[in-house]
Amino acid sequence: MANRIVIIAGATGLVGREILSGLLADDTVTEVHSLVRRMPAIRHPKLTNRIVDFSALPPLAHADELYLALGTTIKVAGSQEAFRAVDYDGNLAVAGAALSAGARRVGVVSAMGADSGSRVFYSRVKGDLEEALTQMPFERLVIARPSLLVGDRESLGQPTRRGEEIGFALGNALGFLIPANYRPIEAAAVARALLAAVPSSKGKTILSSGSMQPKA
């Protein structure tokens, strides 16, 4: 598959940054349109950064595929409503706009435990997004469900998360005792799995956290 034109939302985040890096390094990708809330420092001949309001998206340029990596936390967002506005409404709005622009393949960063029927708010929002995307007429939908994400948040200007630090330390010490699905996973590994799966085949695929872990 060559001459791919790609849209990405959330390229300034932990996984999104790794997805963007992979797209820019891929010779089969000719254009990358990154939807951002503020202009990032990264520049590249293939990259077009477009500042948008995710609650009022304009029509998008033609694209073949889409990567959704918009996400926040309730603590950062300030409320459950604000969290849902990013993780559900924002991602879904981009999906609809990209579909209208011709995109037929999409990869989304979800979360382990995503379930629209969950009693846990975070998992329920992730599940709602998965269900909404499933109902859209994409030819290819790849859903990544990572466990605890590990990566350099400080370089992104994000606060470090104590839970991630503890999980990473335990994973290093006791990884051989922890089932693969529950081990902390590097953001780069999630990005690589999506980048490998989205361009190929058809239908819906769910990537479990364990399946995205690097093979020993």
mmCIF file of C-alpha atoms in Angstrom:
data_model
loop_
_atom_site.group_PDB
_atom_site.id
_atom_site.type_symbol
_atom_site.label_atom_id
_atom_site.label_comp_id
_atom_site.label_asym_id
_atom_site.label_seq_id
_atom_site.Cartn_x
_atom_site.Cartn_y
_atom_site.Cartn_z
ATOM 1 C CA MET A 1 0.000 0.000 0.000
ATOM 2 C CA ALA A 2 1.547 3.294 -1.132
ATOM 3 C CA ASN A 3 0.786 7.015 -1.250
ATOM 4 C CA ARG A 4 -1.211 6.913 1.958
ATOM 5 C CA ILE A 5 -2.698 10.165 3.248
ATOM 6 C CA VAL A 6 -3.291 10.073 6.977
ATOM 7 C CA ILE A 7 -5.108 12.147 9.591
ATOM 8 C CA ILE A 8 -4.062 11.941 13.229
ATOM 9 C CA ALA A 9 -5.697 13.478 16.291
ATOM 10 C CA GLY A 10 -3.789 13.513 19.559
ATOM 11 C CA ALA A 11 -0.267 13.555 18.107
ATOM 12 C CA THR A 12 1.046 15.541 21.076
ATOM 13 C CA GLY A 13 0.121 12.792 23.548
ATOM 14 C CA LEU A 14 2.079 9.804 24.788
ATOM 15 C CA VAL A 15 0.944 7.263 22.189
ATOM 16 C CA GLY A 16 0.032 9.816 19.536
ATOM 17 C CA ARG A 17 3.582 11.151 19.469
ATOM 18 C CA GLU A 18 4.884 7.654 18.712
ATOM 19 C CA ILE A 19 2.255 7.091 16.028
ATOM 20 C CA LEU A 20 3.198 10.373 14.364
ATOM 21 C CA SER A 21 6.887 9.475 14.432
ATOM 22 C CA GLY A 22 6.155 6.150 12.770
ATOM 23 C CA LEU A 23 4.000 7.723 10.084
ATOM 24 C CA LEU A 24 6.629 10.302 9.203
ATOM 25 C CA ALA A 25 9.264 7.569 8.903
ATOM 26 C CA ASP A 26 7.062 5.391 6.662
ATOM 27 C CA ASP A 27 7.861 5.721 2.952
ATOM 28 C CA THR A 28 4.341 4.591 2.002
ATOM 29 C CA VAL A 29 2.859 7.644 3.764
ATOM 30 C CA THR A 30 2.984 10.794 1.618
ATOM 31 C CA GLU A 31 0.976 13.228 3.761
ATOM 32 C CA VAL A 32 0.131 13.473 7.452
ATOM 33 C CA HIS A 33 -2.489 15.946 8.640
ATOM 34 C CA SER A 34 -2.264 16.446 12.390
ATOM 35 C CA LEU A 35 -5.228 18.030 14.169
ATOM 36 C CA VAL A 36 -4.038 19.971 17.206
ATOM 37 C CA ARG A 37 -5.323 22.467 19.739
ATOM 38 C CA ARG A 38 -2.065 24.422 19.714
ATOM 39 C CA MET A 39 0.860 24.474 17.304
ATOM 40 C CA PRO A 40 3.564 21.907 18.189
ATOM 41 C CA ALA A 41 7.275 22.397 17.622
ATOM 42 C CA ILE A 42 7.707 19.444 15.257
ATOM 43 C CA ARG A 43 8.157 20.188 11.553
ATOM 44 C CA HIS A 44 8.456 17.753 8.643
ATOM 45 C CA PRO A 45 7.959 17.966 4.855
ATOM 46 C CA LYS A 46 5.102 15.431 5.029
ATOM 47 C CA LEU A 47 3.425 17.012 8.040
ATOM 48 C CA THR A 48 0.657 19.614 8.070
ATOM 49 C CA ASN A 49 -0.402 20.802 11.508
ATOM 50 C CA ARG A 50 -3.908 22.215 11.654
ATOM 51 C CA ILE A 51 -5.187 24.029 14.727
ATOM 52 C CA VAL A 52 -8.831 23.101 15.303
ATOM 53 C CA ASP A 53 -11.623 23.301 17.815
ATOM 54 C CA PHE A 54 -12.623 19.675 18.307
ATOM 55 C CA SER A 55 -16.135 20.729 19.305
ATOM 56 C CA ALA A 56 -16.622 22.499 15.952
ATOM 57 C CA LEU A 57 -14.473 20.774 13.351
ATOM 58 C CA PRO A 58 -14.253 22.223 9.836
ATOM 59 C CA PRO A 59 -14.271 19.929 6.773
ATOM 60 C CA LEU A 60 -11.026 17.977 6.510
ATOM 61 C CA ALA A 61 -8.749 17.366 3.542
ATOM 62 C CA HIS A 62 -9.012 14.022 1.754
ATOM 63 C CA ALA A 63 -7.394 11.117 3.618
ATOM 64 C CA ASP A 64 -7.151 7.348 3.416
ATOM 65 C CA GLU A 65 -6.790 6.492 7.095
ATOM 66 C CA LEU A 66 -7.147 7.929 10.562
ATOM 67 C CA TYR A 67 -5.479 7.498 13.940
ATOM 68 C CA LEU A 68 -7.362 8.587 17.064
ATOM 69 C CA ALA A 69 -5.218 9.208 20.131
ATOM 70 C CA LEU A 70 -7.026 12.087 21.830
ATOM 71 C CA GLY A 71 -7.175 11.556 25.559
ATOM 72 C CA THR A 72 -6.968 13.187 28.956
ATOM 73 C CA THR A 73 -7.650 12.328 32.594
ATOM 74 C CA ILE A 74 -10.490 13.423 34.848
ATOM 75 C CA LYS A 75 -7.925 15.184 37.043
ATOM 76 C CA VAL A 76 -6.541 17.210 34.147
ATOM 77 C CA ALA A 77 -9.926 17.787 32.508
ATOM 78 C CA GLY A 78 -11.488 18.897 35.779
ATOM 79 C CA SER A 79 -14.708 16.905 35.641
ATOM 80 C CA GLN A 80 -16.290 13.788 34.195
ATOM 81 C CA GLU A 81 -18.153 15.913 31.650
ATOM 82 C CA ALA A 82 -14.944 17.595 30.467
ATOM 83 C CA PHE A 83 -13.198 14.215 30.277
ATOM 84 C CA ARG A 84 -15.958 12.773 28.103
ATOM 85 C CA ALA A 85 -15.858 15.842 25.873
ATOM 86 C CA VAL A 86 -12.278 14.943 24.934
ATOM 87 C CA ASP A 87 -12.145 11.169 25.055
ATOM 88 C CA TYR A 88 -15.563 10.515 23.518
ATOM 89 C CA ASP A 89 -16.931 13.623 21.806
ATOM 90 C CA GLY A 90 -13.591 14.801 20.416
ATOM 91 C CA ASN A 91 -12.537 11.444 18.994
ATOM 92 C CA LEU A 92 -15.998 10.769 17.567
ATOM 93 C CA ALA A 93 -16.165 14.180 15.906
ATOM 94 C CA VAL A 94 -12.816 13.577 14.204
ATOM 95 C CA ALA A 95 -13.945 10.119 13.087
ATOM 96 C CA GLY A 96 -17.047 11.565 11.458
ATOM 97 C CA ALA A 97 -15.120 14.345 9.741
ATOM 98 C CA ALA A 98 -12.436 11.937 8.511
ATOM 99 C CA LEU A 99 -15.056 9.537 7.190
ATOM 100 C CA SER A 100 -16.600 12.399 5.204
ATOM 101 C CA ALA A 101 -13.099 13.184 3.894
ATOM 102 C CA GLY A 102 -12.712 9.674 2.508
ATOM 103 C CA ALA A 103 -10.927 7.807 5.296
ATOM 104 C CA ARG A 104 -11.881 4.141 5.370
ATOM 105 C CA ARG A 105 -9.344 2.768 7.840
ATOM 106 C CA VAL A 106 -9.075 3.859 11.468
ATOM 107 C CA GLY A 107 -7.008 2.946 14.496
ATOM 108 C CA VAL A 108 -7.959 4.113 17.977
ATOM 109 C CA VAL A 109 -6.182 4.097 21.319
ATOM 110 C CA SER A 110 -8.724 2.771 23.810
ATOM 111 C CA ALA A 111 -7.977 1.072 27.138
ATOM 112 C CA MET A 112 -7.969 -2.342 28.733
ATOM 113 C CA GLY A 113 -11.354 -2.943 30.329
ATOM 114 C CA ALA A 114 -13.246 -0.694 27.896
ATOM 115 C CA ASP A 115 -16.915 -1.614 28.247
ATOM 116 C CA SER A 116 -19.979 0.534 27.611
ATOM 117 C CA GLY A 117 -21.745 -1.353 30.393
ATOM 118 C CA SER A 118 -18.997 -0.851 32.977
ATOM 119 C CA ARG A 119 -19.755 0.727 36.339
ATOM 120 C CA VAL A 120 -16.359 2.450 36.095
ATOM 121 C CA PHE A 121 -16.807 5.813 34.366
ATOM 122 C CA TYR A 122 -13.454 5.763 32.553
ATOM 123 C CA SER A 123 -14.005 2.261 31.150
ATOM 124 C CA ARG A 124 -17.575 3.122 30.194
ATOM 125 C CA VAL A 125 -16.513 6.170 28.159
ATOM 126 C CA LYS A 126 -13.874 4.112 26.340
ATOM 127 C CA GLY A 127 -16.462 1.416 25.641
ATOM 128 C CA ASP A 128 -18.982 3.966 24.379
ATOM 129 C CA LEU A 129 -16.401 5.261 21.905
ATOM 130 C CA GLU A 130 -15.579 1.770 20.680
ATOM 131 C CA GLU A 131 -19.270 1.027 20.112
ATOM 132 C CA ALA A 132 -19.850 4.311 18.294
ATOM 133 C CA LEU A 133 -16.887 3.707 15.975
ATOM 134 C CA THR A 134 -18.083 0.154 15.307
ATOM 135 C CA GLN A 135 -21.373 1.556 14.018
ATOM 136 C CA MET A 136 -19.611 3.799 11.502
ATOM 137 C CA PRO A 137 -18.990 2.453 7.960
ATOM 138 C CA PHE A 138 -15.215 2.137 8.145
ATOM 139 C CA GLU A 139 -13.756 -0.747 6.167
ATOM 140 C CA ARG A 140 -11.103 -1.336 8.827
ATOM 141 C CA LEU A 141 -11.317 -0.569 12.551
ATOM 142 C CA VAL A 142 -8.406 -1.439 14.820
ATOM 143 C CA ILE A 143 -8.887 -0.916 18.556
ATOM 144 C CA ALA A 144 -5.831 -0.950 20.810
ATOM 145 C CA ARG A 145 -6.580 -1.715 24.461
ATOM 146 C CA PRO A 146 -3.347 -1.046 26.369
ATOM 147 C CA SER A 147 -2.814 -1.666 30.047
ATOM 148 C CA LEU A 148 -0.924 0.913 32.124
ATOM 149 C CA LEU A 149 0.985 3.103 29.669
ATOM 150 C CA VAL A 150 4.666 3.859 30.152
ATOM 151 C CA GLY A 151 6.505 6.718 28.487
ATOM 152 C CA ASP A 152 8.274 10.027 28.930
ATOM 153 C CA ARG A 153 5.480 12.381 29.971
ATOM 154 C CA GLU A 154 7.861 15.072 31.200
ATOM 155 C CA SER A 155 9.129 15.714 27.671
ATOM 156 C CA LEU A 156 5.520 16.380 26.663
ATOM 157 C CA GLY A 157 5.033 18.851 29.472
ATOM 158 C CA GLN A 158 2.649 16.450 31.206
ATOM 159 C CA PRO A 159 2.728 15.658 34.920
ATOM 160 C CA THR A 160 4.140 12.271 35.804
ATOM 161 C CA ARG A 161 1.571 9.818 37.150
ATOM 162 C CA ARG A 162 2.398 8.103 40.406
ATOM 163 C CA GLY A 163 0.356 5.034 39.483
ATOM 164 C CA GLU A 164 2.337 4.575 36.283
ATOM 165 C CA GLU A 165 5.637 4.890 38.136
ATOM 166 C CA ILE A 166 4.593 2.270 40.672
ATOM 167 C CA GLY A 167 3.211 -0.013 37.979
ATOM 168 C CA PHE A 168 6.385 0.267 35.922
ATOM 169 C CA ALA A 169 8.560 -0.547 38.942
ATOM 170 C CA LEU A 170 6.437 -3.573 39.814
ATOM 171 C CA GLY A 171 6.418 -4.681 36.192
ATOM 172 C CA ASN A 172 10.201 -4.614 36.057
ATOM 173 C CA ALA A 173 10.550 -6.506 39.310
ATOM 174 C CA LEU A 174 7.715 -9.015 38.955
ATOM 175 C CA GLY A 175 6.958 -9.009 35.243
ATOM 176 C CA PHE A 176 7.440 -12.761 34.937
ATOM 177 C CA LEU A 177 4.612 -13.271 37.470
ATOM 178 C CA ILE A 178 2.166 -10.818 35.860
ATOM 179 C CA PRO A 179 -0.013 -11.977 32.940
ATOM 180 C CA ALA A 180 0.971 -10.186 29.722
ATOM 181 C CA ASN A 181 -2.338 -8.313 29.493
ATOM 182 C CA TYR A 182 -1.763 -6.664 32.873
ATOM 183 C CA ARG A 183 1.878 -5.666 32.525
ATOM 184 C CA PRO A 184 2.677 -1.975 31.949
ATOM 185 C CA ILE A 185 3.251 -1.347 28.263
ATOM 186 C CA GLU A 186 5.442 1.179 26.477
ATOM 187 C CA ALA A 187 3.554 3.767 24.450
ATOM 188 C CA ALA A 188 5.862 2.998 21.510
ATOM 189 C CA ALA A 189 4.734 -0.647 21.517
ATOM 190 C CA VAL A 190 1.090 0.404 21.246
ATOM 191 C CA ALA A 191 1.932 2.735 18.374
ATOM 192 C CA ARG A 192 3.864 0.036 16.511
ATOM 193 C CA ALA A 193 0.962 -2.398 16.840
ATOM 194 C CA LEU A 194 -1.543 0.087 15.445
ATOM 195 C CA LEU A 195 0.733 1.163 12.614
ATOM 196 C CA ALA A 196 1.202 -2.469 11.585
ATOM 197 C CA ALA A 197 -2.483 -3.420 11.783
ATOM 198 C CA VAL A 198 -4.390 -0.450 10.371
ATOM 199 C CA PRO A 199 -3.138 -0.430 6.740
ATOM 200 C CA SER A 200 -3.840 -4.121 6.135
ATOM 201 C CA SER A 201 -6.905 -6.355 5.861
ATOM 202 C CA LYS A 202 -10.515 -5.391 6.609
ATOM 203 C CA GLY A 203 -13.053 -5.626 9.396
ATOM 204 C CA LYS A 204 -12.703 -5.025 13.124
ATOM 205 C CA THR A 205 -9.674 -6.042 15.165
ATOM 206 C CA ILE A 206 -9.074 -5.647 18.890
ATOM 207 C CA LEU A 207 -5.447 -5.596 20.022
ATOM 208 C CA SER A 208 -5.120 -6.731 23.620
ATOM 209 C CA SER A 209 -2.331 -5.282 25.716
ATOM 210 C CA GLY A 210 -0.608 -8.653 25.883
ATOM 211 C CA SER A 211 -0.619 -9.032 22.112
ATOM 212 C CA MET A 212 1.096 -5.655 21.747
ATOM 213 C CA GLN A 213 3.910 -6.469 24.161
ATOM 214 C CA PRO A 214 7.279 -7.004 22.436
ATOM 215 C CA LYS A 215 8.074 -10.653 22.012
ATOM 216 C CA ALA A 216 10.918 -11.893 24.194
#
